[in-house]
mmCIF file with all atom_site columns, C-alpha atoms in Angstrom:
data_model
loop_
_atom_site.group_PDB
_atom_site.id
_atom_site.type_symbol
_atom_site.label_atom_id
_atom_site.label_alt_id
_atom_site.label_comp_id
_atom_site.label_asym_id
_atom_site.label_entity_id
_atom_site.label_seq_id
_atom_site.pdbx_PDB_ins_code
_atom_site.Cartn_x
_atom_site.Cartn_y
_atom_site.Cartn_z
_atom_site.occupancy
_atom_site.B_iso_or_equiv
_atom_site.pdbx_formal_charge
_atom_site.auth_seq_id
_atom_site.auth_comp_id
_atom_site.auth_asym_id
_atom_site.auth_atom_id
_atom_site.pdbx_PDB_model_num
ATOM 1   C CA . MET T 1 1   ? 87.372  121.791 116.519 1.00 73.00 ? 1   MET T CA 1
ATOM 2   C CA . PRO T 1 2   ? 83.925  121.202 115.043 1.00 79.00 ? 2   PRO T CA 1
ATOM 3   C CA . ALA T 1 3   ? 81.103  120.080 117.308 1.00 83.00 ? 3   ALA T CA 1
ATOM 4   C CA . THR T 1 4   ? 80.280  116.379 117.329 1.00 81.00 ? 4   THR T CA 1
ATOM 5   C CA . ASN T 1 5   ? 76.559  117.137 116.961 1.00 85.00 ? 5   ASN T CA 1
ATOM 6   C CA . ASP T 1 6   ? 77.146  118.492 113.440 1.00 86.00 ? 6   ASP T CA 1
ATOM 7   C CA . TYR T 1 7   ? 78.127  115.048 112.111 1.00 87.00 ? 7   TYR T CA 1
ATOM 8   C CA . SER T 1 8   ? 76.123  111.864 111.715 1.00 88.00 ? 8   SER T CA 1
ATOM 9   C CA . SER T 1 9   ? 78.969  109.536 112.698 1.00 88.00 ? 9   SER T CA 1
ATOM 10  C CA . ARG T 1 10  ? 82.093  109.669 114.759 1.00 86.00 ? 10  ARG T CA 1
ATOM 11  C CA . LYS T 1 11  ? 84.187  108.729 111.717 1.00 87.00 ? 11  LYS T CA 1
ATOM 12  C CA . GLU T 1 12  ? 83.006  111.813 109.789 1.00 89.00 ? 12  GLU T CA 1
ATOM 13  C CA . TRP T 1 13  ? 83.801  113.981 112.798 1.00 87.00 ? 13  TRP T CA 1
ATOM 14  C CA . GLU T 1 14  ? 87.317  112.485 113.053 1.00 87.00 ? 14  GLU T CA 1
ATOM 15  C CA . VAL T 1 15  ? 87.964  113.166 109.353 1.00 88.00 ? 15  VAL T CA 1
ATOM 16  C CA . ALA T 1 16  ? 86.840  116.792 109.740 1.00 89.00 ? 16  ALA T CA 1
ATOM 17  C CA . CYS T 1 17  ? 89.021  117.238 112.832 1.00 87.00 ? 17  CYS T CA 1
ATOM 18  C CA . TRP T 1 18  ? 92.029  115.735 111.048 1.00 84.00 ? 18  TRP T CA 1
ATOM 19  C CA . ARG T 1 19  ? 91.591  118.201 108.175 1.00 87.00 ? 19  ARG T CA 1
ATOM 20  C CA . ASN T 1 20  ? 91.593  121.093 110.662 1.00 87.00 ? 20  ASN T CA 1
ATOM 21  C CA . ILE T 1 21  ? 94.703  119.763 112.386 1.00 85.00 ? 21  ILE T CA 1
ATOM 22  C CA . VAL T 1 22  ? 96.593  119.282 109.113 1.00 85.00 ? 22  VAL T CA 1
ATOM 23  C CA . GLU T 1 23  ? 95.668  122.768 107.882 1.00 88.00 ? 23  GLU T CA 1
ATOM 24  C CA . SER T 1 24  ? 97.120  124.365 110.998 1.00 83.00 ? 24  SER T CA 1
ATOM 25  C CA . GLY T 1 25  ? 100.631 122.971 111.212 1.00 80.00 ? 25  GLY T CA 1
ATOM 26  C CA . GLU T 1 26  ? 101.157 124.364 114.717 1.00 84.00 ? 26  GLU T CA 1
ATOM 27  C CA . ILE T 1 27  ? 98.759  121.890 116.320 1.00 82.00 ? 27  ILE T CA 1
ATOM 28  C CA . LEU T 1 28  ? 100.309 119.064 114.350 1.00 82.00 ? 28  LEU T CA 1
ATOM 29  C CA . GLN T 1 29  ? 103.779 120.020 115.620 1.00 85.00 ? 29  GLN T CA 1
ATOM 30  C CA . LEU T 1 30  ? 102.519 119.933 119.205 1.00 86.00 ? 30  LEU T CA 1
ATOM 31  C CA . PHE T 1 31  ? 100.956 116.492 119.130 1.00 85.00 ? 31  PHE T CA 1
ATOM 32  C CA . ILE T 1 32  ? 103.150 114.471 116.779 1.00 87.00 ? 32  ILE T CA 1
ATOM 33  C CA . THR T 1 33  ? 106.450 113.153 118.072 1.00 90.00 ? 33  THR T CA 1
ATOM 34  C CA . PRO T 1 34  ? 109.623 113.302 115.985 1.00 89.00 ? 34  PRO T CA 1
ATOM 35  C CA . TYR T 1 35  ? 109.388 109.513 115.535 1.00 91.00 ? 35  TYR T CA 1
ATOM 36  C CA . GLU T 1 36  ? 105.853 109.794 114.116 1.00 88.00 ? 36  GLU T CA 1
ATOM 37  C CA . ARG T 1 37  ? 106.954 112.648 111.859 1.00 88.00 ? 37  ARG T CA 1
ATOM 38  C CA . HIS T 1 38  ? 109.841 110.506 110.615 1.00 90.00 ? 38  HIS T CA 1
ATOM 39  C CA . ASN T 1 39  ? 107.460 107.616 109.851 1.00 89.00 ? 39  ASN T CA 1
ATOM 40  C CA . ILE T 1 40  ? 105.091 109.875 107.919 1.00 87.00 ? 40  ILE T CA 1
ATOM 41  C CA . VAL T 1 41  ? 107.945 111.369 105.886 1.00 90.00 ? 41  VAL T CA 1
ATOM 42  C CA . MET T 1 42  ? 109.328 107.902 105.079 1.00 91.00 ? 42  MET T CA 1
ATOM 43  C CA . ARG T 1 43  ? 105.896 106.646 103.983 1.00 90.00 ? 43  ARG T CA 1
ATOM 44  C CA . VAL T 1 44  ? 105.382 109.636 101.696 1.00 90.00 ? 44  VAL T CA 1
ATOM 45  C CA . ALA T 1 45  ? 108.896 109.307 100.234 1.00 93.00 ? 45  ALA T CA 1
ATOM 46  C CA . THR T 1 46  ? 108.263 105.598 99.621  1.00 93.00 ? 46  THR T CA 1
ATOM 47  C CA . LEU T 1 47  ? 104.981 106.407 97.945  1.00 91.00 ? 47  LEU T CA 1
ATOM 48  C CA . GLU T 1 48  ? 106.719 108.890 95.634  1.00 93.00 ? 48  GLU T CA 1
ATOM 49  C CA . GLY T 1 49  ? 109.338 106.269 94.762  1.00 93.00 ? 49  GLY T CA 1
ATOM 50  C CA . LEU T 1 50  ? 106.654 103.708 93.934  1.00 93.00 ? 50  LEU T CA 1
ATOM 51  C CA . ALA T 1 51  ? 104.767 106.253 91.830  1.00 92.00 ? 51  ALA T CA 1
ATOM 52  C CA . SER T 1 52  ? 107.915 107.093 89.865  1.00 94.00 ? 52  SER T CA 1
ATOM 53  C CA . GLY T 1 53  ? 108.445 103.403 89.063  1.00 93.00 ? 53  GLY T CA 1
ATOM 54  C CA . LYS T 1 54  ? 111.517 102.708 91.170  1.00 94.00 ? 54  LYS T CA 1
ATOM 55  C CA . SER T 1 55  ? 112.176 99.150  92.277  1.00 94.00 ? 55  SER T CA 1
ATOM 56  C CA . TYR T 1 56  ? 111.805 97.998  95.867  1.00 93.00 ? 56  TYR T CA 1
ATOM 57  C CA . LYS T 1 57  ? 115.570 97.495  96.048  1.00 94.00 ? 57  LYS T CA 1
ATOM 58  C CA . LYS T 1 58  ? 116.332 101.037 94.868  1.00 95.00 ? 58  LYS T CA 1
ATOM 59  C CA . ILE T 1 59  ? 113.799 102.576 97.278  1.00 94.00 ? 59  ILE T CA 1
ATOM 60  C CA . GLY T 1 60  ? 115.148 100.426 100.108 1.00 93.00 ? 60  GLY T CA 1
ATOM 61  C CA . GLU T 1 61  ? 118.729 101.526 99.446  1.00 93.00 ? 61  GLU T CA 1
ATOM 62  C CA . GLU T 1 62  ? 117.791 105.216 99.297  1.00 92.00 ? 62  GLU T CA 1
ATOM 63  C CA . LEU T 1 63  ? 115.537 105.277 102.362 1.00 91.00 ? 63  LEU T CA 1
ATOM 64  C CA . TRP T 1 64  ? 116.969 102.367 104.361 1.00 92.00 ? 64  TRP T CA 1
ATOM 65  C CA . LEU T 1 65  ? 113.689 100.450 104.331 1.00 92.00 ? 65  LEU T CA 1
ATOM 66  C CA . SER T 1 66  ? 113.051 96.729  104.067 1.00 93.00 ? 66  SER T CA 1
ATOM 67  C CA . PRO T 1 67  ? 111.067 95.275  101.159 1.00 93.00 ? 67  PRO T CA 1
ATOM 68  C CA . GLN T 1 68  ? 108.367 94.228  103.662 1.00 90.00 ? 68  GLN T CA 1
ATOM 69  C CA . THR T 1 69  ? 107.883 97.834  104.771 1.00 90.00 ? 69  THR T CA 1
ATOM 70  C CA . ILE T 1 70  ? 107.672 99.030  101.178 1.00 93.00 ? 70  ILE T CA 1
ATOM 71  C CA . SER T 1 71  ? 105.188 96.269  100.416 1.00 90.00 ? 71  SER T CA 1
ATOM 72  C CA . SER T 1 72  ? 102.979 97.248  103.368 1.00 85.00 ? 72  SER T CA 1
ATOM 73  C CA . ILE T 1 73  ? 102.964 100.873 102.213 1.00 88.00 ? 73  ILE T CA 1
ATOM 74  C CA . LYS T 1 74  ? 101.992 99.748  98.709  1.00 89.00 ? 74  LYS T CA 1
ATOM 75  C CA . LYS T 1 75  ? 99.153  97.648  100.192 1.00 85.00 ? 75  LYS T CA 1
ATOM 76  C CA . ALA T 1 76  ? 98.014  100.648 102.219 1.00 83.00 ? 76  ALA T CA 1
ATOM 77  C CA . VAL T 1 77  ? 97.734  102.718 99.048  1.00 84.00 ? 77  VAL T CA 1
ATOM 78  C CA . SER T 1 78  ? 95.640  100.088 97.304  1.00 83.00 ? 78  SER T CA 1
ATOM 79  C CA . GLU T 1 79  ? 93.387  99.636  100.372 1.00 79.00 ? 79  GLU T CA 1
ATOM 80  C CA . LYS T 1 80  ? 93.193  103.387 101.101 1.00 73.00 ? 80  LYS T CA 1
ATOM 81  C CA . LEU T 1 81  ? 94.092  102.631 104.737 1.00 73.00 ? 81  LEU T CA 1
ATOM 82  C CA . TYR T 1 82  ? 97.412  102.024 106.484 1.00 72.00 ? 82  TYR T CA 1
ATOM 83  C CA . ARG T 1 83  ? 97.460  99.037  108.834 1.00 70.00 ? 83  ARG T CA 1
ATOM 84  C CA . SER T 1 84  ? 100.523 97.667  110.546 1.00 70.00 ? 84  SER T CA 1
ATOM 85  C CA . TYR T 1 85  ? 101.480 94.014  110.310 1.00 67.00 ? 85  TYR T CA 1
ATOM 86  C CA . ARG T 1 86  ? 100.206 93.563  113.850 1.00 73.00 ? 86  ARG T CA 1
ATOM 87  C CA . ASP T 1 87  ? 96.777  94.933  112.918 1.00 74.00 ? 87  ASP T CA 1
ATOM 88  C CA . ARG T 1 88  ? 96.700  92.863  109.740 1.00 68.00 ? 88  ARG T CA 1
ATOM 89  C CA . GLY T 1 89  ? 97.517  89.737  111.699 1.00 71.00 ? 89  GLY T CA 1
ATOM 90  C CA . LYS T 1 90  ? 94.567  90.262  114.017 1.00 70.00 ? 90  LYS T CA 1
ATOM 91  C CA . SER T 1 91  ? 91.987  90.336  111.249 1.00 70.00 ? 91  SER T CA 1
ATOM 92  C CA . GLU T 1 92  ? 93.608  88.117  108.639 1.00 65.00 ? 92  GLU T CA 1
ATOM 93  C CA . ARG T 1 93  ? 94.737  85.350  110.965 1.00 64.00 ? 93  ARG T CA 1
ATOM 94  C CA . LYS T 1 94  ? 93.531  81.967  109.828 1.00 66.00 ? 94  LYS T CA 1
ATOM 95  C CA . LYS T 1 95  ? 91.500  79.925  112.250 1.00 70.00 ? 95  LYS T CA 1
ATOM 96  C CA . LYS T 1 96  ? 93.017  76.646  113.268 1.00 71.00 ? 96  LYS T CA 1
ATOM 97  C CA . THR T 1 97  ? 91.341  73.566  111.934 1.00 72.00 ? 97  THR T CA 1
ATOM 98  C CA . TYR T 1 98  ? 91.678  70.408  113.895 1.00 72.00 ? 98  TYR T CA 1
ATOM 99  C CA . SER T 1 99  ? 91.571  67.071  112.162 1.00 69.00 ? 99  SER T CA 1
ATOM 100 C CA . THR T 1 100 ? 88.846  64.703  113.308 1.00 72.00 ? 100 THR T CA 1
ATOM 101 C CA . ILE T 1 101 ? 90.605  61.701  111.798 1.00 71.00 ? 101 ILE T CA 1
ATOM 102 C CA . LYS T 1 102 ? 92.743  59.913  114.327 1.00 70.00 ? 102 LYS T CA 1
ATOM 103 C CA . THR T 1 103 ? 95.742  58.050  113.032 1.00 67.00 ? 103 THR T CA 1
ATOM 104 C CA . PRO T 1 104 ? 95.914  54.462  114.246 1.00 66.00 ? 104 PRO T CA 1
ATOM 105 C CA . ARG T 1 105 ? 98.987  53.489  116.187 1.00 65.00 ? 105 ARG T CA 1
ATOM 106 C CA . ASN T 1 106 ? 100.937 50.637  114.730 1.00 69.00 ? 106 ASN T CA 1
ATOM 107 C CA . LYS T 1 107 ? 102.472 49.549  117.998 1.00 67.00 ? 107 LYS T CA 1
ATOM 108 C CA . PRO T 1 108 ? 101.029 49.730  121.473 1.00 64.00 ? 108 PRO T CA 1
ATOM 109 C CA . LYS T 1 109 ? 102.672 52.376  123.597 1.00 73.00 ? 109 LYS T CA 1
ATOM 110 C CA . ARG T 1 110 ? 105.356 50.889  125.793 1.00 77.00 ? 110 ARG T CA 1
ATOM 111 C CA . VAL T 1 111 ? 106.229 52.252  129.187 1.00 84.00 ? 111 VAL T CA 1
ATOM 112 C CA . PHE T 1 112 ? 109.896 52.507  130.015 1.00 84.00 ? 112 PHE T CA 1
ATOM 113 C CA . ARG T 1 113 ? 111.809 52.966  133.242 1.00 87.00 ? 113 ARG T CA 1
ATOM 114 C CA . ARG T 1 114 ? 115.315 54.262  133.582 1.00 90.00 ? 114 ARG T CA 1
ATOM 115 C CA . THR T 1 115 ? 117.396 52.199  135.908 1.00 91.00 ? 115 THR T CA 1
ATOM 116 C CA . LYS T 1 116 ? 121.058 51.947  136.742 1.00 91.00 ? 116 LYS T CA 1
ATOM 117 C CA . TYR T 1 117 ? 121.184 49.052  134.273 1.00 89.00 ? 117 TYR T CA 1
ATOM 118 C CA . GLY T 1 118 ? 119.797 51.135  131.428 1.00 89.00 ? 118 GLY T CA 1
ATOM 119 C CA . VAL T 1 119 ? 116.314 51.669  130.014 1.00 88.00 ? 119 VAL T CA 1
ATOM 120 C CA . LEU T 1 120 ? 113.869 48.834  130.704 1.00 86.00 ? 120 LEU T CA 1
ATOM 121 C CA . TYR T 1 121 ? 110.699 48.604  128.636 1.00 83.00 ? 121 TYR T CA 1
ATOM 122 C CA . MET T 1 122 ? 107.644 47.287  130.491 1.00 80.00 ? 122 MET T CA 1
ATOM 123 C CA . PRO T 1 123 ? 104.986 45.361  128.581 1.00 70.00 ? 123 PRO T CA 1
#
């Protein structure tokens, strides 16, 4: 692994380390689980399907993926960064806006009591 002092930012250092890890497949095999490997393979296969012009439905049938998953992979390609729906939701969540206009009530609120005779409304 390269020394961190050789790079101006942590991001550059991470990119250089990732290149080293990818070049030596042995390290990659040690640290990536079969589930992660499966996800990477599915993303690459989806990307190839999109590049060849296949429809979402055709890709989904071949790889057993939902259209939402294919769409997120397509977004990742256009943004040059893969982010899960959970990560997207954190940054793209809309802030709630509360209305300052109060709606007038037409009728005054009536209090009711349940009794053995039924519901009695108090003035």
